[in-house]
mmCIF file with all atom_site columns, C-alpha atoms in Angstrom:
data_model
loop_
_atom_site.group_PDB
_atom_site.id
_atom_site.type_symbol
_atom_site.label_atom_id
_atom_site.label_alt_id
_atom_site.label_comp_id
_atom_site.label_asym_id
_atom_site.label_entity_id
_atom_site.label_seq_id
_atom_site.pdbx_PDB_ins_code
_atom_site.Cartn_x
_atom_site.Cartn_y
_atom_site.Cartn_z
_atom_site.occupancy
_atom_site.B_iso_or_equiv
_atom_site.pdbx_formal_charge
_atom_site.auth_seq_id
_atom_site.auth_comp_id
_atom_site.auth_asym_id
_atom_site.auth_atom_id
_atom_site.pdbx_PDB_model_num
ATOM 1   C CA . MET A 1 1   ? 15.262  -22.741 28.409  1.00 0.00 ? 1   MET A CA 1
ATOM 2   C CA . LYS A 1 2   ? 14.830  -20.923 25.083  1.00 0.00 ? 2   LYS A CA 1
ATOM 3   C CA . CYS A 1 3   ? 11.882  -23.135 24.182  1.00 0.00 ? 3   CYS A CA 1
ATOM 4   C CA . LEU A 1 4   ? 10.218  -22.464 27.545  1.00 0.00 ? 4   LEU A CA 1
ATOM 5   C CA . LEU A 1 5   ? 10.602  -18.720 27.054  1.00 0.00 ? 5   LEU A CA 1
ATOM 6   C CA . ILE A 1 6   ? 9.010   -18.901 23.582  1.00 0.00 ? 6   ILE A CA 1
ATOM 7   C CA . HIS A 1 7   ? 6.086   -20.949 24.931  1.00 0.00 ? 7   HIS A CA 1
ATOM 8   C CA . LEU A 1 8   ? 5.601   -18.467 27.768  1.00 0.00 ? 8   LEU A CA 1
ATOM 9   C CA . ILE A 1 9   ? 5.529   -15.496 25.357  1.00 0.00 ? 9   ILE A CA 1
ATOM 10  C CA . VAL A 1 10  ? 3.039   -17.244 23.055  1.00 0.00 ? 10  VAL A CA 1
ATOM 11  C CA . PHE A 1 11  ? 0.839   -18.138 26.044  1.00 0.00 ? 11  PHE A CA 1
ATOM 12  C CA . VAL A 1 12  ? 0.844   -14.568 27.386  1.00 0.00 ? 12  VAL A CA 1
ATOM 13  C CA . VAL A 1 13  ? 0.030   -13.108 23.947  1.00 0.00 ? 13  VAL A CA 1
ATOM 14  C CA . PHE A 1 14  ? -2.753  -15.657 23.424  1.00 0.00 ? 14  PHE A CA 1
ATOM 15  C CA . VAL A 1 15  ? -4.321  -15.147 26.854  1.00 0.00 ? 15  VAL A CA 1
ATOM 16  C CA . HIS A 1 16  ? -4.163  -11.349 26.690  1.00 0.00 ? 16  HIS A CA 1
ATOM 17  C CA . SER A 1 17  ? -5.391  -11.029 23.099  1.00 0.00 ? 17  SER A CA 1
ATOM 18  C CA . ASP A 1 18  ? -8.941  -9.846  22.715  1.00 0.00 ? 18  ASP A CA 1
ATOM 19  C CA . THR A 1 19  ? -10.547 -10.901 19.432  1.00 0.00 ? 19  THR A CA 1
ATOM 20  C CA . THR A 1 20  ? -13.249 -8.233  19.742  1.00 0.00 ? 20  THR A CA 1
ATOM 21  C CA . LYS A 1 21  ? -10.716 -5.408  19.451  1.00 0.00 ? 21  LYS A CA 1
ATOM 22  C CA . ARG A 1 22  ? -9.717  -4.276  15.999  1.00 0.00 ? 22  ARG A CA 1
ATOM 23  C CA . LEU A 1 23  ? -6.015  -4.703  15.411  1.00 0.00 ? 23  LEU A CA 1
ATOM 24  C CA . PHE A 1 24  ? -4.146  -1.532  14.525  1.00 0.00 ? 24  PHE A CA 1
ATOM 25  C CA . LEU A 1 25  ? -1.566  -2.575  11.961  1.00 0.00 ? 25  LEU A CA 1
ATOM 26  C CA . PRO A 1 26  ? -0.254  0.622   10.401  1.00 0.00 ? 26  PRO A CA 1
ATOM 27  C CA . GLN A 1 27  ? 2.403   -0.939  8.162   1.00 0.00 ? 27  GLN A CA 1
ATOM 28  C CA . LEU A 1 28  ? 0.351   -3.470  6.206   1.00 0.00 ? 28  LEU A CA 1
ATOM 29  C CA . PRO A 1 29  ? 0.810   -3.117  2.415   1.00 0.00 ? 29  PRO A CA 1
ATOM 30  C CA . MET A 1 30  ? -2.938  -3.124  1.712   1.00 0.00 ? 30  MET A CA 1
ATOM 31  C CA . GLY A 1 31  ? -6.259  -2.566  3.399   1.00 0.00 ? 31  GLY A CA 1
ATOM 32  C CA . GLU A 1 32  ? -9.070  -0.046  3.596   1.00 0.00 ? 32  GLU A CA 1
ATOM 33  C CA . TYR A 1 33  ? -8.049  3.132   1.859   1.00 0.00 ? 33  TYR A CA 1
ATOM 34  C CA . ARG A 1 34  ? -8.802  6.667   0.852   1.00 0.00 ? 34  ARG A CA 1
ATOM 35  C CA . VAL A 1 35  ? -7.784  8.250   -2.452  1.00 0.00 ? 35  VAL A CA 1
ATOM 36  C CA . LYS A 1 36  ? -5.988  11.573  -2.810  1.00 0.00 ? 36  LYS A CA 1
ATOM 37  C CA . MET A 1 37  ? -5.861  13.074  -6.308  1.00 0.00 ? 37  MET A CA 1
ATOM 38  C CA . VAL A 1 38  ? -2.431  14.618  -6.907  1.00 0.00 ? 38  VAL A CA 1
ATOM 39  C CA . ALA A 1 39  ? -2.459  15.666  -10.583 1.00 0.00 ? 39  ALA A CA 1
ATOM 40  C CA . ILE A 1 40  ? -4.141  15.246  -13.946 1.00 0.00 ? 40  ILE A CA 1
ATOM 41  C CA . ILE A 1 41  ? -1.902  15.153  -17.023 1.00 0.00 ? 41  ILE A CA 1
ATOM 42  C CA . ARG A 1 42  ? -2.984  15.446  -20.645 1.00 0.00 ? 42  ARG A CA 1
ATOM 43  C CA . CYS A 1 43  ? -1.930  12.691  -23.005 1.00 0.00 ? 43  CYS A CA 1
ATOM 44  C CA . GLU A 1 44  ? 0.462   13.680  -25.771 1.00 0.00 ? 44  GLU A CA 1
ATOM 45  C CA . GLN A 1 45  ? -1.201  14.578  -29.079 1.00 0.00 ? 45  GLN A CA 1
ATOM 46  C CA . SER A 1 46  ? 0.725   11.823  -30.875 1.00 0.00 ? 46  SER A CA 1
ATOM 47  C CA . GLN A 1 47  ? -0.764  9.143   -28.593 1.00 0.00 ? 47  GLN A CA 1
ATOM 48  C CA . THR A 1 48  ? -4.388  9.725   -29.568 1.00 0.00 ? 48  THR A CA 1
ATOM 49  C CA . ASN A 1 49  ? -6.437  10.770  -32.583 1.00 0.00 ? 49  ASN A CA 1
ATOM 50  C CA . ASN A 1 50  ? -8.386  13.272  -30.419 1.00 0.00 ? 50  ASN A CA 1
ATOM 51  C CA . LEU A 1 51  ? -11.938 12.171  -31.154 1.00 0.00 ? 51  LEU A CA 1
ATOM 52  C CA . MET A 1 52  ? -12.444 12.511  -27.392 1.00 0.00 ? 52  MET A CA 1
ATOM 53  C CA . LYS A 1 53  ? -10.580 15.376  -25.745 1.00 0.00 ? 53  LYS A CA 1
ATOM 54  C CA . LEU A 1 54  ? -10.393 15.148  -21.960 1.00 0.00 ? 54  LEU A CA 1
ATOM 55  C CA . ASN A 1 55  ? -9.168  18.464  -20.511 1.00 0.00 ? 55  ASN A CA 1
ATOM 56  C CA . TYR A 1 56  ? -9.352  18.348  -16.724 1.00 0.00 ? 56  TYR A CA 1
ATOM 57  C CA . TYR A 1 57  ? -7.305  19.883  -13.940 1.00 0.00 ? 57  TYR A CA 1
ATOM 58  C CA . ILE A 1 58  ? -7.179  19.879  -10.142 1.00 0.00 ? 58  ILE A CA 1
ATOM 59  C CA . SER A 1 59  ? -8.401  22.972  -8.302  1.00 0.00 ? 59  SER A CA 1
ATOM 60  C CA . LYS A 1 60  ? -7.653  23.219  -4.580  1.00 0.00 ? 60  LYS A CA 1
ATOM 61  C CA . THR A 1 61  ? -10.538 25.205  -3.069  1.00 0.00 ? 61  THR A CA 1
ATOM 62  C CA . SER A 1 62  ? -9.446  24.876  0.561   1.00 0.00 ? 62  SER A CA 1
ATOM 63  C CA . ILE A 1 63  ? -6.951  22.984  2.696   1.00 0.00 ? 63  ILE A CA 1
ATOM 64  C CA . ASN A 1 64  ? -9.164  19.894  2.774   1.00 0.00 ? 64  ASN A CA 1
ATOM 65  C CA . THR A 1 65  ? -11.118 20.254  -0.499  1.00 0.00 ? 65  THR A CA 1
ATOM 66  C CA . THR A 1 66  ? -9.961  19.512  -4.024  1.00 0.00 ? 66  THR A CA 1
ATOM 67  C CA . ASP A 1 67  ? -12.225 19.792  -7.074  1.00 0.00 ? 67  ASP A CA 1
ATOM 68  C CA . MET A 1 68  ? -11.773 18.429  -10.564 1.00 0.00 ? 68  MET A CA 1
ATOM 69  C CA . LYS A 1 69  ? -12.661 21.071  -13.162 1.00 0.00 ? 69  LYS A CA 1
ATOM 70  C CA . GLY A 1 70  ? -12.401 21.345  -16.915 1.00 0.00 ? 70  GLY A CA 1
ATOM 71  C CA . ASN A 1 71  ? -14.193 20.015  -19.954 1.00 0.00 ? 71  ASN A CA 1
ATOM 72  C CA . MET A 1 72  ? -14.372 17.191  -22.409 1.00 0.00 ? 72  MET A CA 1
ATOM 73  C CA . THR A 1 73  ? -15.290 17.279  -26.059 1.00 0.00 ? 73  THR A CA 1
ATOM 74  C CA . PHE A 1 74  ? -16.687 14.175  -27.710 1.00 0.00 ? 74  PHE A CA 1
ATOM 75  C CA . LEU A 1 75  ? -16.621 14.316  -31.518 1.00 0.00 ? 75  LEU A CA 1
ATOM 76  C CA . ILE A 1 76  ? -18.230 10.858  -31.440 1.00 0.00 ? 76  ILE A CA 1
ATOM 77  C CA . PRO A 1 77  ? -20.713 9.506   -28.889 1.00 0.00 ? 77  PRO A CA 1
ATOM 78  C CA . LEU A 1 78  ? -19.498 7.552   -25.875 1.00 0.00 ? 78  LEU A CA 1
ATOM 79  C CA . ASP A 1 79  ? -21.244 4.270   -26.595 1.00 0.00 ? 79  ASP A CA 1
ATOM 80  C CA . ASP A 1 80  ? -20.685 0.538   -26.483 1.00 0.00 ? 80  ASP A CA 1
ATOM 81  C CA . SER A 1 81  ? -18.710 0.466   -29.745 1.00 0.00 ? 81  SER A CA 1
ATOM 82  C CA . LEU A 1 82  ? -15.698 1.711   -27.737 1.00 0.00 ? 82  LEU A CA 1
ATOM 83  C CA . ASN A 1 83  ? -13.517 -0.127  -25.231 1.00 0.00 ? 83  ASN A CA 1
ATOM 84  C CA . VAL A 1 84  ? -12.317 1.314   -21.927 1.00 0.00 ? 84  VAL A CA 1
ATOM 85  C CA . GLU A 1 85  ? -8.805  0.625   -20.634 1.00 0.00 ? 85  GLU A CA 1
ATOM 86  C CA . ILE A 1 86  ? -7.350  1.649   -17.297 1.00 0.00 ? 86  ILE A CA 1
ATOM 87  C CA . ASN A 1 87  ? -3.656  0.977   -16.696 1.00 0.00 ? 87  ASN A CA 1
ATOM 88  C CA . GLY A 1 88  ? -2.048  1.747   -13.347 1.00 0.00 ? 88  GLY A CA 1
ATOM 89  C CA . ALA A 1 89  ? 1.704   2.178   -12.930 1.00 0.00 ? 89  ALA A CA 1
ATOM 90  C CA . VAL A 1 90  ? 2.916   2.104   -9.309  1.00 0.00 ? 90  VAL A CA 1
ATOM 91  C CA . LYS A 1 91  ? 5.721   4.313   -8.011  1.00 0.00 ? 91  LYS A CA 1
ATOM 92  C CA . ASP A 1 92  ? 8.578   2.183   -6.687  1.00 0.00 ? 92  ASP A CA 1
ATOM 93  C CA . SER A 1 93  ? 10.900  2.880   -3.777  1.00 0.00 ? 93  SER A CA 1
ATOM 94  C CA . ILE A 1 94  ? 13.442  4.804   -5.882  1.00 0.00 ? 94  ILE A CA 1
ATOM 95  C CA . GLY A 1 95  ? 10.902  7.043   -7.639  1.00 0.00 ? 95  GLY A CA 1
ATOM 96  C CA . GLY A 1 96  ? 10.471  5.184   -10.929 1.00 0.00 ? 96  GLY A CA 1
ATOM 97  C CA . TRP A 1 97  ? 7.212   3.840   -12.352 1.00 0.00 ? 97  TRP A CA 1
ATOM 98  C CA . LYS A 1 98  ? 6.543   0.114   -12.625 1.00 0.00 ? 98  LYS A CA 1
ATOM 99  C CA . GLU A 1 99  ? 4.197   -0.095  -15.588 1.00 0.00 ? 99  GLU A CA 1
ATOM 100 C CA . ASN A 1 100 ? 1.190   -2.417  -15.795 1.00 0.00 ? 100 ASN A CA 1
ATOM 101 C CA . ALA A 1 101 ? 0.824   -2.893  -12.032 1.00 0.00 ? 101 ALA A CA 1
ATOM 102 C CA . HIS A 1 102 ? -2.971  -2.973  -12.390 1.00 0.00 ? 102 HIS A CA 1
ATOM 103 C CA . ILE A 1 103 ? -4.824  -3.387  -15.688 1.00 0.00 ? 103 ILE A CA 1
ATOM 104 C CA . PHE A 1 104 ? -8.561  -3.104  -16.356 1.00 0.00 ? 104 PHE A CA 1
ATOM 105 C CA . LYS A 1 105 ? -9.870  -3.627  -19.908 1.00 0.00 ? 105 LYS A CA 1
ATOM 106 C CA . GLN A 1 106 ? -13.509 -3.895  -20.835 1.00 0.00 ? 106 GLN A CA 1
ATOM 107 C CA . PRO A 1 107 ? -15.426 -3.828  -24.100 1.00 0.00 ? 107 PRO A CA 1
ATOM 108 C CA . LYS A 1 108 ? -18.641 -1.807  -24.291 1.00 0.00 ? 108 LYS A CA 1
ATOM 109 C CA . ALA A 1 109 ? -17.124 1.256   -22.638 1.00 0.00 ? 109 ALA A CA 1
ATOM 110 C CA . CYS A 1 110 ? -20.321 3.080   -21.715 1.00 0.00 ? 110 CYS A CA 1
ATOM 111 C CA . SER A 1 111 ? -22.036 0.058   -20.138 1.00 0.00 ? 111 SER A CA 1
ATOM 112 C CA . ALA A 1 112 ? -18.825 -0.994  -18.369 1.00 0.00 ? 112 ALA A CA 1
ATOM 113 C CA . LEU A 1 113 ? -18.369 2.471   -16.817 1.00 0.00 ? 113 LEU A CA 1
ATOM 114 C CA . LYS A 1 114 ? -22.018 2.627   -15.798 1.00 0.00 ? 114 LYS A CA 1
ATOM 115 C CA . LYS A 1 115 ? -21.728 -0.773  -14.117 1.00 0.00 ? 115 LYS A CA 1
ATOM 116 C CA . MET A 1 116 ? -18.442 0.146   -12.397 1.00 0.00 ? 116 MET A CA 1
ATOM 117 C CA . LEU A 1 117 ? -19.835 3.427   -11.036 1.00 0.00 ? 117 LEU A CA 1
ATOM 118 C CA . GLY A 1 118 ? -23.131 1.834   -9.994  1.00 0.00 ? 118 GLY A CA 1
ATOM 119 C CA . ASN A 1 119 ? -25.454 4.133   -8.061  1.00 0.00 ? 119 ASN A CA 1
ATOM 120 C CA . THR A 1 120 ? -23.094 7.082   -8.466  1.00 0.00 ? 120 THR A CA 1
ATOM 121 C CA . TRP A 1 121 ? -23.379 7.150   -12.284 1.00 0.00 ? 121 TRP A CA 1
ATOM 122 C CA . HIS A 1 122 ? -25.981 9.944   -12.269 1.00 0.00 ? 122 HIS A CA 1
ATOM 123 C CA . ASN A 1 123 ? -24.122 12.104  -9.727  1.00 0.00 ? 123 ASN A CA 1
ATOM 124 C CA . ILE A 1 124 ? -20.823 11.796  -11.587 1.00 0.00 ? 124 ILE A CA 1
ATOM 125 C CA . THR A 1 125 ? -22.266 12.497  -15.048 1.00 0.00 ? 125 THR A CA 1
ATOM 126 C CA . GLU A 1 126 ? -24.129 15.533  -13.675 1.00 0.00 ? 126 GLU A CA 1
ATOM 127 C CA . SER A 1 127 ? -21.018 16.917  -11.972 1.00 0.00 ? 127 SER A CA 1
ATOM 128 C CA . LEU A 1 128 ? -19.030 16.431  -15.214 1.00 0.00 ? 128 LEU A CA 1
ATOM 129 C CA . GLY A 1 129 ? -21.587 18.562  -17.080 1.00 0.00 ? 129 GLY A CA 1
ATOM 130 C CA . MET A 1 130 ? -23.454 15.713  -18.791 1.00 0.00 ? 130 MET A CA 1
ATOM 131 C CA . HIS A 1 131 ? -26.916 16.911  -17.872 1.00 0.00 ? 131 HIS A CA 1
ATOM 132 C CA . ASN A 1 132 ? -29.922 14.809  -18.897 1.00 0.00 ? 132 ASN A CA 1
ATOM 133 C CA . THR A 1 133 ? -27.873 11.721  -19.788 1.00 0.00 ? 133 THR A CA 1
ATOM 134 C CA . PRO A 1 134 ? -29.511 8.986   -17.715 1.00 0.00 ? 134 PRO A CA 1
ATOM 135 C CA . GLY A 1 135 ? -27.822 6.133   -19.507 1.00 0.00 ? 135 GLY A CA 1
ATOM 136 C CA . CYS A 1 136 ? -25.868 5.050   -22.537 1.00 0.00 ? 136 CYS A CA 1
ATOM 137 C CA . PRO A 1 137 ? -24.870 6.330   -25.025 1.00 0.00 ? 137 PRO A CA 1
ATOM 138 C CA . ILE A 1 138 ? -23.621 9.786   -24.096 1.00 0.00 ? 138 ILE A CA 1
ATOM 139 C CA . PRO A 1 139 ? -24.041 11.929  -27.215 1.00 0.00 ? 139 PRO A CA 1
ATOM 140 C CA . ALA A 1 140 ? -21.240 13.825  -28.944 1.00 0.00 ? 140 ALA A CA 1
ATOM 141 C CA . GLY A 1 141 ? -20.747 17.356  -27.630 1.00 0.00 ? 141 GLY A CA 1
ATOM 142 C CA . THR A 1 142 ? -18.793 19.498  -25.192 1.00 0.00 ? 142 THR A CA 1
ATOM 143 C CA . TYR A 1 143 ? -19.338 18.961  -21.473 1.00 0.00 ? 143 TYR A CA 1
ATOM 144 C CA . VAL A 1 144 ? -18.061 21.473  -18.926 1.00 0.00 ? 144 VAL A CA 1
ATOM 145 C CA . SER A 1 145 ? -17.556 20.567  -15.273 1.00 0.00 ? 145 SER A CA 1
ATOM 146 C CA . SER A 1 146 ? -18.022 23.381  -12.798 1.00 0.00 ? 146 SER A CA 1
ATOM 147 C CA . GLY A 1 147 ? -16.264 21.280  -10.170 1.00 0.00 ? 147 GLY A CA 1
ATOM 148 C CA . MET A 1 148 ? -16.542 17.662  -9.118  1.00 0.00 ? 148 MET A CA 1
ATOM 149 C CA . LYS A 1 149 ? -15.737 17.098  -5.468  1.00 0.00 ? 149 LYS A CA 1
ATOM 150 C CA . LYS A 1 150 ? -14.269 13.748  -4.483  1.00 0.00 ? 150 LYS A CA 1
ATOM 151 C CA . SER A 1 151 ? -16.704 11.650  -2.572  1.00 0.00 ? 151 SER A CA 1
ATOM 152 C CA . ASP A 1 152 ? -16.264 8.230   -1.029  1.00 0.00 ? 152 ASP A CA 1
ATOM 153 C CA . ASP A 1 153 ? -19.540 7.300   -2.742  1.00 0.00 ? 153 ASP A CA 1
ATOM 154 C CA . PHE A 1 154 ? -17.737 7.463   -6.105  1.00 0.00 ? 154 PHE A CA 1
ATOM 155 C CA . PHE A 1 155 ? -15.808 4.354   -5.151  1.00 0.00 ? 155 PHE A CA 1
ATOM 156 C CA . SER A 1 156 ? -18.815 2.329   -3.984  1.00 0.00 ? 156 SER A CA 1
ATOM 157 C CA . ASN A 1 157 ? -18.421 -0.463  -6.575  1.00 0.00 ? 157 ASN A CA 1
ATOM 158 C CA . LEU A 1 158 ? -14.627 -0.637  -6.369  1.00 0.00 ? 158 LEU A CA 1
ATOM 159 C CA . PRO A 1 159 ? -12.767 -3.033  -4.049  1.00 0.00 ? 159 PRO A CA 1
ATOM 160 C CA . LYS A 1 160 ? -13.000 -2.076  -0.390  1.00 0.00 ? 160 LYS A CA 1
ATOM 161 C CA . GLN A 1 161 ? -9.306  -2.897  0.118   1.00 0.00 ? 161 GLN A CA 1
ATOM 162 C CA . PHE A 1 162 ? -6.377  -2.026  -2.131  1.00 0.00 ? 162 PHE A CA 1
ATOM 163 C CA . PHE A 1 163 ? -2.564  -1.765  -2.143  1.00 0.00 ? 163 PHE A CA 1
ATOM 164 C CA . TYR A 1 164 ? -1.194  1.491   -0.727  1.00 0.00 ? 164 TYR A CA 1
ATOM 165 C CA . GLY A 1 165 ? 1.093   3.664   -2.807  1.00 0.00 ? 165 GLY A CA 1
ATOM 166 C CA . THR A 1 166 ? 1.277   6.290   -5.530  1.00 0.00 ? 166 THR A CA 1
ATOM 167 C CA . TYR A 1 167 ? -0.182  5.375   -8.913  1.00 0.00 ? 167 TYR A CA 1
ATOM 168 C CA . LYS A 1 168 ? -0.080  6.912   -12.368 1.00 0.00 ? 168 LYS A CA 1
ATOM 169 C CA . VAL A 1 169 ? -3.383  5.844   -13.902 1.00 0.00 ? 169 VAL A CA 1
ATOM 170 C CA . ARG A 1 170 ? -3.850  6.020   -17.669 1.00 0.00 ? 170 ARG A CA 1
ATOM 171 C CA . PHE A 1 171 ? -7.555  6.067   -18.587 1.00 0.00 ? 171 PHE A CA 1
ATOM 172 C CA . GLN A 1 172 ? -8.338  5.674   -22.276 1.00 0.00 ? 172 GLN A CA 1
ATOM 173 C CA . PHE A 1 173 ? -11.040 4.846   -24.780 1.00 0.00 ? 173 PHE A CA 1
ATOM 174 C CA . THR A 1 174 ? -10.055 2.660   -27.734 1.00 0.00 ? 174 THR A CA 1
ATOM 175 C CA . ARG A 1 175 ? -11.584 1.287   -30.900 1.00 0.00 ? 175 ARG A CA 1
ATOM 176 C CA . ASN A 1 176 ? -9.803  -1.350  -33.011 1.00 0.00 ? 176 ASN A CA 1
ATOM 177 C CA . LYS A 1 177 ? -6.618  -0.874  -30.924 1.00 0.00 ? 177 LYS A CA 1
ATOM 178 C CA . MET A 1 178 ? -6.589  2.853   -31.779 1.00 0.00 ? 178 MET A CA 1
ATOM 179 C CA . VAL A 1 179 ? -6.691  5.312   -28.876 1.00 0.00 ? 179 VAL A CA 1
ATOM 180 C CA . ILE A 1 180 ? -9.711  7.612   -29.261 1.00 0.00 ? 180 ILE A CA 1
ATOM 181 C CA . GLY A 1 181 ? -9.089  9.712   -26.135 1.00 0.00 ? 181 GLY A CA 1
ATOM 182 C CA . CYS A 1 182 ? -7.145  9.489   -22.903 1.00 0.00 ? 182 CYS A CA 1
ATOM 183 C CA . SER A 1 183 ? -6.218  11.148  -19.633 1.00 0.00 ? 183 SER A CA 1
ATOM 184 C CA . ILE A 1 184 ? -3.512  10.415  -17.050 1.00 0.00 ? 184 ILE A CA 1
ATOM 185 C CA . SER A 1 185 ? -4.013  10.938  -13.320 1.00 0.00 ? 185 SER A CA 1
ATOM 186 C CA . VAL A 1 186 ? -1.582  10.653  -10.446 1.00 0.00 ? 186 VAL A CA 1
ATOM 187 C CA . VAL A 1 187 ? -3.297  9.432   -7.277  1.00 0.00 ? 187 VAL A CA 1
ATOM 188 C CA . GLU A 1 188 ? -2.187  8.348   -3.835  1.00 0.00 ? 188 GLU A CA 1
ATOM 189 C CA . VAL A 1 189 ? -3.904  5.399   -2.193  1.00 0.00 ? 189 VAL A CA 1
ATOM 190 C CA . LYS A 1 190 ? -3.483  6.064   1.525   1.00 0.00 ? 190 LYS A CA 1
ATOM 191 C CA . ARG A 1 191 ? -4.380  4.463   4.818   1.00 0.00 ? 191 ARG A CA 1
ATOM 192 C CA . PRO A 1 192 ? -7.549  6.005   6.283   1.00 0.00 ? 192 PRO A CA 1
ATOM 193 C CA . TRP A 1 193 ? -5.659  7.451   9.271   1.00 0.00 ? 193 TRP A CA 1
ATOM 194 C CA . GLU A 1 194 ? -2.819  9.033   7.265   1.00 0.00 ? 194 GLU A CA 1
ATOM 195 C CA . THR A 1 195 ? -3.100  12.808  7.271   1.00 0.00 ? 195 THR A CA 1
ATOM 196 C CA . ALA A 1 196 ? -0.362  13.987  4.883   1.00 0.00 ? 196 ALA A CA 1
#
């Protein structure tokens, strides 16, 4: 009797399922996403030799709009002699951080960033105050951002699906295993339909 009931349920689900409809599965651990920037934290002075100072902060301009403002000072050019490292720690269920959840390391920092950002390279460098820098290297100097709005275009070359959760992302430039400059961001990777 139990077996018959199971077969009947499977048959009804199979017959009534429509493969043209998109399944709404709100509790999956990964999928299409949107990114919400929560905070930007400066790295401690002892962790870097400050040849690249990244001083950014979040400015909430309206209920739905958040800008990234601030400046960065490069005492050396951002070129391919540097490495770029991005390390994501994920927040666990009891509020702690699980380090090294996602790691991205690439040599030739400038070229790697340009490739990762793809068609948005020019828009991002302009909004960060790097005017007239069409490619690599980006010369030494101070660059002031009047406000970079988050755009879905910024993530055009990143994976289209990712694991949901809260991440503490450490972004740093290194040379010979020495940290040249870094910044830490806290971001939430959310389901597209989540409003909070």
